[in-house]
Amino acid sequence: AQRVTQPEKLLSVFKGAPVELKCNYSYSGSPELFWYVQYSRQRLQLLLRHISRESIKGFTADLNKGETSFHLKKPFAQEEDSAMYYCALSGNNNAGNMLTFGGGTRLMVKP
Amino acid sequence: DGGITQSPKYLFRKEGQNVTLSCEQNLNHDAMYWYRQDPGQGLRLIYYSQIVNDFQKGDIAEGYSVSREKKESFPLTVTSAQKNPTAFYLCASSLQGGYEQFFGPGTRLTVL
C-alpha cells in the first residue's frame, strides 16, 4: 500500500525566513512525487514534480529515496506563499496514475 | 475560467436524500476523478474513470455512485447510505497516462 505523511498540520514562519514542509512516503516501487498547492479562494494546482527537478516560485523539492522523503523548501518565504500544501504520490499500479495525497500542511507567512 | 467546472458551489441535503454533484471538463481529458476533502485528512479518492463507460472504486467509494456516459461529464451521487456526507468534494481530470491532475473549484455539501 502507498501512503503519504505530512507531519505538520500548520507551519508558521516570518517573511524572509527559510521554510521546509515535510513529506514522507511509503511505497515499495519507484514513486512519482508531487507537491500541490491551494491558495485562498483558488483551486488546488500542481506546484512541482520531482521528475522535473525545477524550481517553481522559489520552491524546490528533492526526492530522497533512502529517507523516503520529498520535503518542499524555500530559502526566503514570502507572504504570498501562505497556502495549503499537499504532497502526493503516484505509483506504478494497475489503477493507472492514481494520486495518494498527504493530509496537507497549512503554511502561514507572517509579515 | 473554464477547464473543469463543478456545480453547485454549495449544496444542502436532508438526511435520507440522494444528491448529485456535477463535474464537467472541456480539456479533452480521458481520466476523471472524485475526491473528498476533510480537514486534516487531505484528499481521499472516491471514484475514478479512465475512459467513457468505465469507472473504478477508489479508497472510500461506499455510499457513493458515479456514471461516465460522456467524456466531458463525471457526475457523483451521494446516496443516503453515506453515513457522513458533509464534506468538500473535488473533481479532477487528467490526460490518459498523465500525472498532472487539474482540479475543479469544488462543491461543499452539508447535510442538515
PDB file of C-alpha atoms in Angstrom:
ATOM      1  CA  ALA A   1       0.000   0.000   0.000  1.00  0.00           C
ATOM      2  CA  GLN A   2       1.142   3.527  -0.642  1.00  0.00           C
ATOM      3  CA  ARG A   3       0.978   6.210   1.993  1.00  0.00           C
ATOM      4  CA  VAL A   4       1.963   9.860   2.265  1.00  0.00           C
ATOM      5  CA  THR A   5       2.550  11.561   5.591  1.00  0.00           C
ATOM      6  CA  GLN A   6       2.826  15.272   6.234  1.00  0.00           C
ATOM      7  CA  PRO A   7       3.649  15.529   9.929  1.00  0.00           C
ATOM      8  CA  GLU A   8       2.876  19.219  10.352  1.00  0.00           C
ATOM      9  CA  LYS A   9      -0.693  20.436  10.006  1.00  0.00           C
ATOM     10  CA  LEU A  10       0.409  24.048  10.433  1.00  0.00           C
ATOM     11  CA  LEU A  11       3.713  25.772   9.818  1.00  0.00           C
ATOM     12  CA  SER A  12       4.115  29.421  10.710  1.00  0.00           C
ATOM     13  CA  VAL A  13       7.192  31.435   9.711  1.00  0.00           C
ATOM     14  CA  PHE A  14       8.128  35.074   9.332  1.00  0.00           C
ATOM     15  CA  LYS A  15       8.637  36.680   5.952  1.00  0.00           C
ATOM     16  CA  GLY A  16      12.173  36.145   4.747  1.00  0.00           C
ATOM     17  CA  ALA A  17      12.756  33.060   6.869  1.00  0.00           C
ATOM     18  CA  PRO A  18      13.548  29.678   5.327  1.00  0.00           C
ATOM     19  CA  VAL A  19      10.700  27.220   5.110  1.00  0.00           C
ATOM     20  CA  GLU A  20      10.628  23.439   4.856  1.00  0.00           C
ATOM     21  CA  LEU A  21       7.418  21.476   4.526  1.00  0.00           C
ATOM     22  CA  LYS A  22       7.993  17.832   5.327  1.00  0.00           C
ATOM     23  CA  CYS A  23       6.670  14.905   3.345  1.00  0.00           C
ATOM     24  CA  ASN A  24       7.412  11.238   3.917  1.00  0.00           C
ATOM     25  CA  TYR A  25       6.083   8.374   1.881  1.00  0.00           C
ATOM     26  CA  SER A  26       5.893   4.615   1.862  1.00  0.00           C
ATOM     27  CA  TYR A  27       5.841   2.732  -1.394  1.00  0.00           C
ATOM     28  CA  SER A  28       7.565  -0.427  -2.442  1.00  0.00           C
ATOM     29  CA  GLY A  29       8.349   0.590  -6.017  1.00  0.00           C
ATOM     30  CA  SER A  30       9.655   3.747  -7.690  1.00  0.00           C
ATOM     31  CA  PRO A  31       7.176   6.506  -6.992  1.00  0.00           C
ATOM     32  CA  GLU A  32       6.500   9.788  -8.683  1.00  0.00           C
ATOM     33  CA  LEU A  33       6.190  12.589  -6.129  1.00  0.00           C
ATOM     34  CA  PHE A  34       4.375  15.888  -6.428  1.00  0.00           C
ATOM     35  CA  TRP A  35       3.554  18.986  -4.455  1.00  0.00           C
ATOM     36  CA  TYR A  36       0.136  20.577  -4.958  1.00  0.00           C
ATOM     37  CA  VAL A  37      -0.830  23.979  -3.554  1.00  0.00           C
ATOM     38  CA  GLN A  38      -4.160  25.590  -2.761  1.00  0.00           C
ATOM     39  CA  TYR A  39      -4.123  29.354  -2.270  1.00  0.00           C
ATOM     40  CA  SER A  40      -7.036  31.051  -0.553  1.00  0.00           C
ATOM     41  CA  ARG A  41     -10.135  31.005  -2.783  1.00  0.00           C
ATOM     42  CA  GLN A  42      -8.245  29.289  -5.584  1.00  0.00           C
ATOM     43  CA  ARG A  43      -8.227  25.791  -6.963  1.00  0.00           C
ATOM     44  CA  LEU A  44      -5.834  23.095  -5.992  1.00  0.00           C
ATOM     45  CA  GLN A  45      -2.998  23.168  -8.528  1.00  0.00           C
ATOM     46  CA  LEU A  46       0.251  21.434  -9.228  1.00  0.00           C
ATOM     47  CA  LEU A  47       3.276  23.240  -7.822  1.00  0.00           C
ATOM     48  CA  LEU A  48       6.080  20.920  -8.840  1.00  0.00           C
ATOM     49  CA  ARG A  49       7.007  17.315  -9.527  1.00  0.00           C
ATOM     50  CA  HIS A  50      10.224  15.577  -8.684  1.00  0.00           C
ATOM     51  CA  ILE A  51      10.960  14.343 -12.187  1.00  0.00           C
ATOM     52  CA  SER A  52      11.129  17.918 -13.452  1.00  0.00           C
ATOM     53  CA  ARG A  53      13.840  18.933 -10.994  1.00  0.00           C
ATOM     54  CA  GLU A  54      12.706  22.510 -11.388  1.00  0.00           C
ATOM     55  CA  SER A  55      12.229  25.455  -9.075  1.00  0.00           C
ATOM     56  CA  ILE A  56       8.756  26.967  -9.065  1.00  0.00           C
ATOM     57  CA  LYS A  57       8.109  30.258  -7.250  1.00  0.00           C
ATOM     58  CA  GLY A  58      11.424  29.705  -5.478  1.00  0.00           C
ATOM     59  CA  PHE A  59      10.373  26.296  -4.155  1.00  0.00           C
ATOM     60  CA  THR A  60      12.401  23.147  -4.668  1.00  0.00           C
ATOM     61  CA  ALA A  61      11.930  19.568  -3.560  1.00  0.00           C
ATOM     62  CA  ASP A  62      14.384  16.699  -3.703  1.00  0.00           C
ATOM     63  CA  LEU A  63      13.364  13.077  -3.649  1.00  0.00           C
ATOM     64  CA  ASN A  64      15.413  11.207  -1.060  1.00  0.00           C
ATOM     65  CA  LYS A  65      14.779   7.528  -1.627  1.00  0.00           C
ATOM     66  CA  GLY A  66      16.935   6.494   1.315  1.00  0.00           C
ATOM     67  CA  GLU A  67      14.844   8.504   3.739  1.00  0.00           C
ATOM     68  CA  THR A  68      11.653   8.140   1.649  1.00  0.00           C
ATOM     69  CA  SER A  69      11.128  11.864   1.823  1.00  0.00           C
ATOM     70  CA  PHE A  70      10.192  14.668  -0.537  1.00  0.00           C
ATOM     71  CA  HIS A  71      10.446  17.829   1.529  1.00  0.00           C
ATOM     72  CA  LEU A  72       9.479  21.172  -0.013  1.00  0.00           C
ATOM     73  CA  LYS A  73      11.906  24.015   0.629  1.00  0.00           C
ATOM     74  CA  LYS A  74      12.207  27.709   0.020  1.00  0.00           C
ATOM     75  CA  PRO A  75      15.100  29.807   1.319  1.00  0.00           C
ATOM     76  CA  PHE A  76      13.144  33.031   1.846  1.00  0.00           C
ATOM     77  CA  ALA A  77       9.405  32.806   2.464  1.00  0.00           C
ATOM     78  CA  GLN A  78       7.054  35.467   1.117  1.00  0.00           C
ATOM     79  CA  GLU A  79       3.616  36.396   2.390  1.00  0.00           C
ATOM     80  CA  GLU A  80       2.057  35.238  -0.868  1.00  0.00           C
ATOM     81  CA  ASP A  81       3.350  31.724  -0.140  1.00  0.00           C
ATOM     82  CA  SER A  82       0.685  31.365   2.540  1.00  0.00           C
ATOM     83  CA  ALA A  83      -1.464  28.459   1.390  1.00  0.00           C
ATOM     84  CA  MET A  84      -2.338  24.822   1.920  1.00  0.00           C
ATOM     85  CA  TYR A  85       0.291  22.441   0.579  1.00  0.00           C
ATOM     86  CA  TYR A  86      -0.292  18.787  -0.254  1.00  0.00           C
ATOM     87  CA  CYS A  87       2.317  16.199  -1.032  1.00  0.00           C
ATOM     88  CA  ALA A  88       1.144  13.466  -3.404  1.00  0.00           C
ATOM     89  CA  LEU A  89       2.479  10.174  -4.694  1.00  0.00           C
ATOM     90  CA  SER A  90       1.750   8.234  -7.835  1.00  0.00           C
ATOM     91  CA  GLY A  91       2.827   4.621  -8.010  1.00  0.00           C
ATOM     92  CA  ASN A  92       3.060   2.226 -10.904  1.00  0.00           C
ATOM     93  CA  ASN A  93      -0.058   0.220 -10.254  1.00  0.00           C
ATOM     94  CA  ASN A  94      -2.915  -1.259 -12.198  1.00  0.00           C
ATOM     95  CA  ALA A  95      -5.067   1.705 -11.265  1.00  0.00           C
ATOM     96  CA  GLY A  96      -3.213   3.966 -13.619  1.00  0.00           C
ATOM     97  CA  ASN A  97      -1.808   7.249 -12.470  1.00  0.00           C
ATOM     98  CA  MET A  98      -3.690   7.483  -9.221  1.00  0.00           C
ATOM     99  CA  LEU A  99      -2.535  10.021  -6.692  1.00  0.00           C
ATOM    100  CA  THR A 100      -2.326   9.392  -2.968  1.00  0.00           C
ATOM    101  CA  PHE A 101      -2.354  12.656  -1.019  1.00  0.00           C
ATOM    102  CA  GLY A 102      -0.950  13.529   2.358  1.00  0.00           C
ATOM    103  CA  GLY A 103      -3.042  15.277   4.970  1.00  0.00           C
ATOM    104  CA  GLY A 104      -1.736  18.708   3.994  1.00  0.00           C
ATOM    105  CA  THR A 105       0.233  21.437   5.726  1.00  0.00           C
ATOM    106  CA  ARG A 106      -1.046  24.965   6.084  1.00  0.00           C
ATOM    107  CA  LEU A 107       1.791  27.453   5.662  1.00  0.00           C
ATOM    108  CA  MET A 108       1.342  30.866   7.211  1.00  0.00           C
ATOM    109  CA  VAL A 109       3.932  33.510   6.416  1.00  0.00           C
ATOM    110  CA  LYS A 110       3.740  36.406   8.826  1.00  0.00           C
ATOM    111  CA  PRO A 111       4.881  39.926   7.901  1.00  0.00           C
TER     112      PRO A 111
ATOM    113  CA  ASP B   1     -12.203  30.369 -16.021  1.00  0.00           C
ATOM    114  CA  GLY B   2     -13.137  27.217 -17.896  1.00  0.00           C
ATOM    115  CA  GLY B   3     -11.361  23.941 -17.983  1.00  0.00           C
ATOM    116  CA  ILE B   4     -13.111  21.957 -15.303  1.00  0.00           C
ATOM    117  CA  THR B   5     -16.273  23.140 -13.593  1.00  0.00           C
ATOM    118  CA  GLN B   6     -18.304  21.877 -10.692  1.00  0.00           C
ATOM    119  CA  SER B   7     -21.824  22.755  -9.655  1.00  0.00           C
ATOM    120  CA  PRO B   8     -23.357  23.728  -7.421  1.00  0.00           C
ATOM    121  CA  LYS B   9     -20.838  25.539  -5.243  1.00  0.00           C
ATOM    122  CA  TYR B  10     -22.883  24.855  -2.112  1.00  0.00           C
ATOM    123  CA  LEU B  11     -25.390  22.062  -1.615  1.00  0.00           C
ATOM    124  CA  PHE B  12     -27.618  21.274   1.303  1.00  0.00           C
ATOM    125  CA  ARG B  13     -29.226  17.913   1.773  1.00  0.00           C
ATOM    126  CA  LYS B  14     -31.653  16.475   4.213  1.00  0.00           C
ATOM    127  CA  GLU B  15     -30.852  13.143   5.757  1.00  0.00           C
ATOM    128  CA  GLY B  16     -32.133  10.275   3.651  1.00  0.00           C
ATOM    129  CA  GLN B  17     -31.897  12.145   0.352  1.00  0.00           C
ATOM    130  CA  ASN B  18     -29.653  11.375  -2.577  1.00  0.00           C
ATOM    131  CA  VAL B  19     -27.902  14.312  -4.220  1.00  0.00           C
ATOM    132  CA  THR B  20     -25.872  14.569  -7.413  1.00  0.00           C
ATOM    133  CA  LEU B  21     -22.801  16.747  -7.846  1.00  0.00           C
ATOM    134  CA  SER B  22     -21.915  17.848 -11.341  1.00  0.00           C
ATOM    135  CA  CYS B  23     -18.432  17.836 -12.871  1.00  0.00           C
ATOM    136  CA  GLU B  24     -17.745  18.921 -16.442  1.00  0.00           C
ATOM    137  CA  GLN B  25     -14.478  19.420 -18.305  1.00  0.00           C
ATOM    138  CA  ASN B  26     -13.616  20.808 -21.724  1.00  0.00           C
ATOM    139  CA  LEU B  27      -9.958  19.818 -21.628  1.00  0.00           C
ATOM    140  CA  ASN B  28     -10.489  16.673 -23.699  1.00  0.00           C
ATOM    141  CA  HIS B  29      -9.119  14.619 -20.821  1.00  0.00           C
ATOM    142  CA  ASP B  30      -9.860  10.915 -20.731  1.00  0.00           C
ATOM    143  CA  ALA B  31      -9.417  10.441 -16.994  1.00  0.00           C
ATOM    144  CA  MET B  32     -11.615  11.978 -14.312  1.00  0.00           C
ATOM    145  CA  TYR B  33     -11.615  11.669 -10.541  1.00  0.00           C
ATOM    146  CA  TRP B  34     -13.690  12.473  -7.473  1.00  0.00           C
ATOM    147  CA  TYR B  35     -12.076  13.280  -4.153  1.00  0.00           C
ATOM    148  CA  ARG B  36     -13.407  14.094  -0.750  1.00  0.00           C
ATOM    149  CA  GLN B  37     -11.505  16.712   1.252  1.00  0.00           C
ATOM    150  CA  ASP B  38     -11.810  16.741   5.037  1.00  0.00           C
ATOM    151  CA  PRO B  39      -9.742  18.894   7.406  1.00  0.00           C
ATOM    152  CA  GLY B  40      -6.533  17.158   8.417  1.00  0.00           C
ATOM    153  CA  GLN B  41      -7.178  14.169   6.149  1.00  0.00           C
ATOM    154  CA  GLY B  42      -6.116  15.544   2.824  1.00  0.00           C
ATOM    155  CA  LEU B  43      -7.858  14.300  -0.287  1.00  0.00           C
ATOM    156  CA  ARG B  44      -9.287  10.819  -0.437  1.00  0.00           C
ATOM    157  CA  LEU B  45     -10.230   9.195  -3.724  1.00  0.00           C
ATOM    158  CA  ILE B  46     -13.874   8.220  -4.079  1.00  0.00           C
ATOM    159  CA  TYR B  47     -14.142   7.068  -7.713  1.00  0.00           C
ATOM    160  CA  TYR B  48     -12.181   7.467 -10.903  1.00  0.00           C
ATOM    161  CA  SER B  49     -12.766   6.871 -14.571  1.00  0.00           C
ATOM    162  CA  GLN B  50     -10.078   6.406 -17.183  1.00  0.00           C
ATOM    163  CA  ILE B  51     -12.397   6.159 -20.153  1.00  0.00           C
ATOM    164  CA  VAL B  52     -16.031   6.652 -21.097  1.00  0.00           C
ATOM    165  CA  ASN B  53     -18.405   3.980 -19.793  1.00  0.00           C
ATOM    166  CA  ASP B  54     -15.840   2.686 -17.335  1.00  0.00           C
ATOM    167  CA  PHE B  55     -15.108   3.654 -13.739  1.00  0.00           C
ATOM    168  CA  GLN B  56     -13.444   2.175 -10.694  1.00  0.00           C
ATOM    169  CA  LYS B  57     -13.877   2.484  -6.950  1.00  0.00           C
ATOM    170  CA  GLY B  58     -11.350   4.472  -5.005  1.00  0.00           C
ATOM    171  CA  ASP B  59     -10.493   4.223  -1.336  1.00  0.00           C
ATOM    172  CA  ILE B  60     -13.828   5.436   0.055  1.00  0.00           C
ATOM    173  CA  ALA B  61     -16.493   4.514  -2.515  1.00  0.00           C
ATOM    174  CA  GLU B  62     -19.115   3.235  -0.072  1.00  0.00           C
ATOM    175  CA  GLY B  63     -22.253   5.351  -0.189  1.00  0.00           C
ATOM    176  CA  TYR B  64     -21.326   6.973  -3.497  1.00  0.00           C
ATOM    177  CA  SER B  65     -22.068   6.220  -7.138  1.00  0.00           C
ATOM    178  CA  VAL B  66     -20.895   7.673 -10.452  1.00  0.00           C
ATOM    179  CA  SER B  67     -21.544   7.441 -14.161  1.00  0.00           C
ATOM    180  CA  ARG B  68     -19.423   8.278 -17.187  1.00  0.00           C
ATOM    181  CA  GLU B  69     -21.690   8.400 -20.196  1.00  0.00           C
ATOM    182  CA  LYS B  70     -19.814  11.260 -21.841  1.00  0.00           C
ATOM    183  CA  LYS B  71     -16.143  12.119 -21.913  1.00  0.00           C
ATOM    184  CA  GLU B  72     -16.848  15.596 -20.615  1.00  0.00           C
ATOM    185  CA  SER B  73     -19.005  14.656 -17.655  1.00  0.00           C
ATOM    186  CA  PHE B  74     -18.490  12.639 -14.468  1.00  0.00           C
ATOM    187  CA  PRO B  75     -21.352  13.217 -12.013  1.00  0.00           C
ATOM    188  CA  LEU B  76     -21.150  11.952  -8.449  1.00  0.00           C
ATOM    189  CA  THR B  77     -24.223  10.854  -6.496  1.00  0.00           C
ATOM    190  CA  VAL B  78     -24.037  10.908  -2.733  1.00  0.00           C
ATOM    191  CA  THR B  79     -26.578   8.387  -1.557  1.00  0.00           C
ATOM    192  CA  SER B  80     -28.390   8.080   1.744  1.00  0.00           C
ATOM    193  CA  ALA B  81     -26.078   5.159   2.516  1.00  0.00           C
ATOM    194  CA  GLN B  82     -23.164   7.546   3.010  1.00  0.00           C
ATOM    195  CA  LYS B  83     -23.004   7.927   6.778  1.00  0.00           C
ATOM    196  CA  ASN B  84     -21.027  11.143   6.978  1.00  0.00           C
ATOM    197  CA  PRO B  85     -21.521  13.036   3.724  1.00  0.00           C
ATOM    198  CA  THR B  86     -20.823  16.572   4.944  1.00  0.00           C
ATOM    199  CA  ALA B  87     -17.549  17.488   3.231  1.00  0.00           C
ATOM    200  CA  PHE B  88     -15.886  19.383   0.423  1.00  0.00           C
ATOM    201  CA  TYR B  89     -15.898  17.451  -2.850  1.00  0.00           C
ATOM    202  CA  LEU B  90     -13.312  17.978  -5.564  1.00  0.00           C
ATOM    203  CA  CYS B  91     -13.406  16.749  -9.119  1.00  0.00           C
ATOM    204  CA  ALA B  92     -10.267  16.464 -11.235  1.00  0.00           C
ATOM    205  CA  SER B  93      -9.240  15.364 -14.687  1.00  0.00           C
ATOM    206  CA  SER B  94      -6.043  14.384 -16.426  1.00  0.00           C
ATOM    207  CA  LEU B  95      -4.693  13.125 -19.706  1.00  0.00           C
ATOM    208  CA  GLN B  96      -4.563   9.366 -20.021  1.00  0.00           C
ATOM    209  CA  GLY B  97      -1.154   8.431 -18.694  1.00  0.00           C
ATOM    210  CA  GLY B  98      -0.561  11.967 -17.458  1.00  0.00           C
ATOM    211  CA  TYR B  99       0.425  12.641 -13.884  1.00  0.00           C
ATOM    212  CA  GLU B 100      -0.833  16.191 -13.513  1.00  0.00           C
ATOM    213  CA  GLN B 101      -4.419  16.423 -12.395  1.00  0.00           C
ATOM    214  CA  PHE B 102      -6.467  19.567 -12.949  1.00  0.00           C
ATOM    215  CA  PHE B 103      -8.968  20.368 -10.266  1.00  0.00           C
ATOM    216  CA  GLY B 104     -12.360  21.999 -10.238  1.00  0.00           C
ATOM    217  CA  PRO B 105     -13.400  24.645  -7.703  1.00  0.00           C
ATOM    218  CA  GLY B 106     -15.226  22.142  -5.504  1.00  0.00           C
ATOM    219  CA  THR B 107     -18.696  21.643  -4.050  1.00  0.00           C
ATOM    220  CA  ARG B 108     -19.371  21.964  -0.343  1.00  0.00           C
ATOM    221  CA  LEU B 109     -22.084  19.543   0.730  1.00  0.00           C
ATOM    222  CA  THR B 110     -23.826  19.974   4.043  1.00  0.00           C
ATOM    223  CA  VAL B 111     -26.319  17.520   5.454  1.00  0.00           C
ATOM    224  CA  LEU B 112     -28.969  19.171   7.568  1.00  0.00           C
TER     225      LEU B 112
END
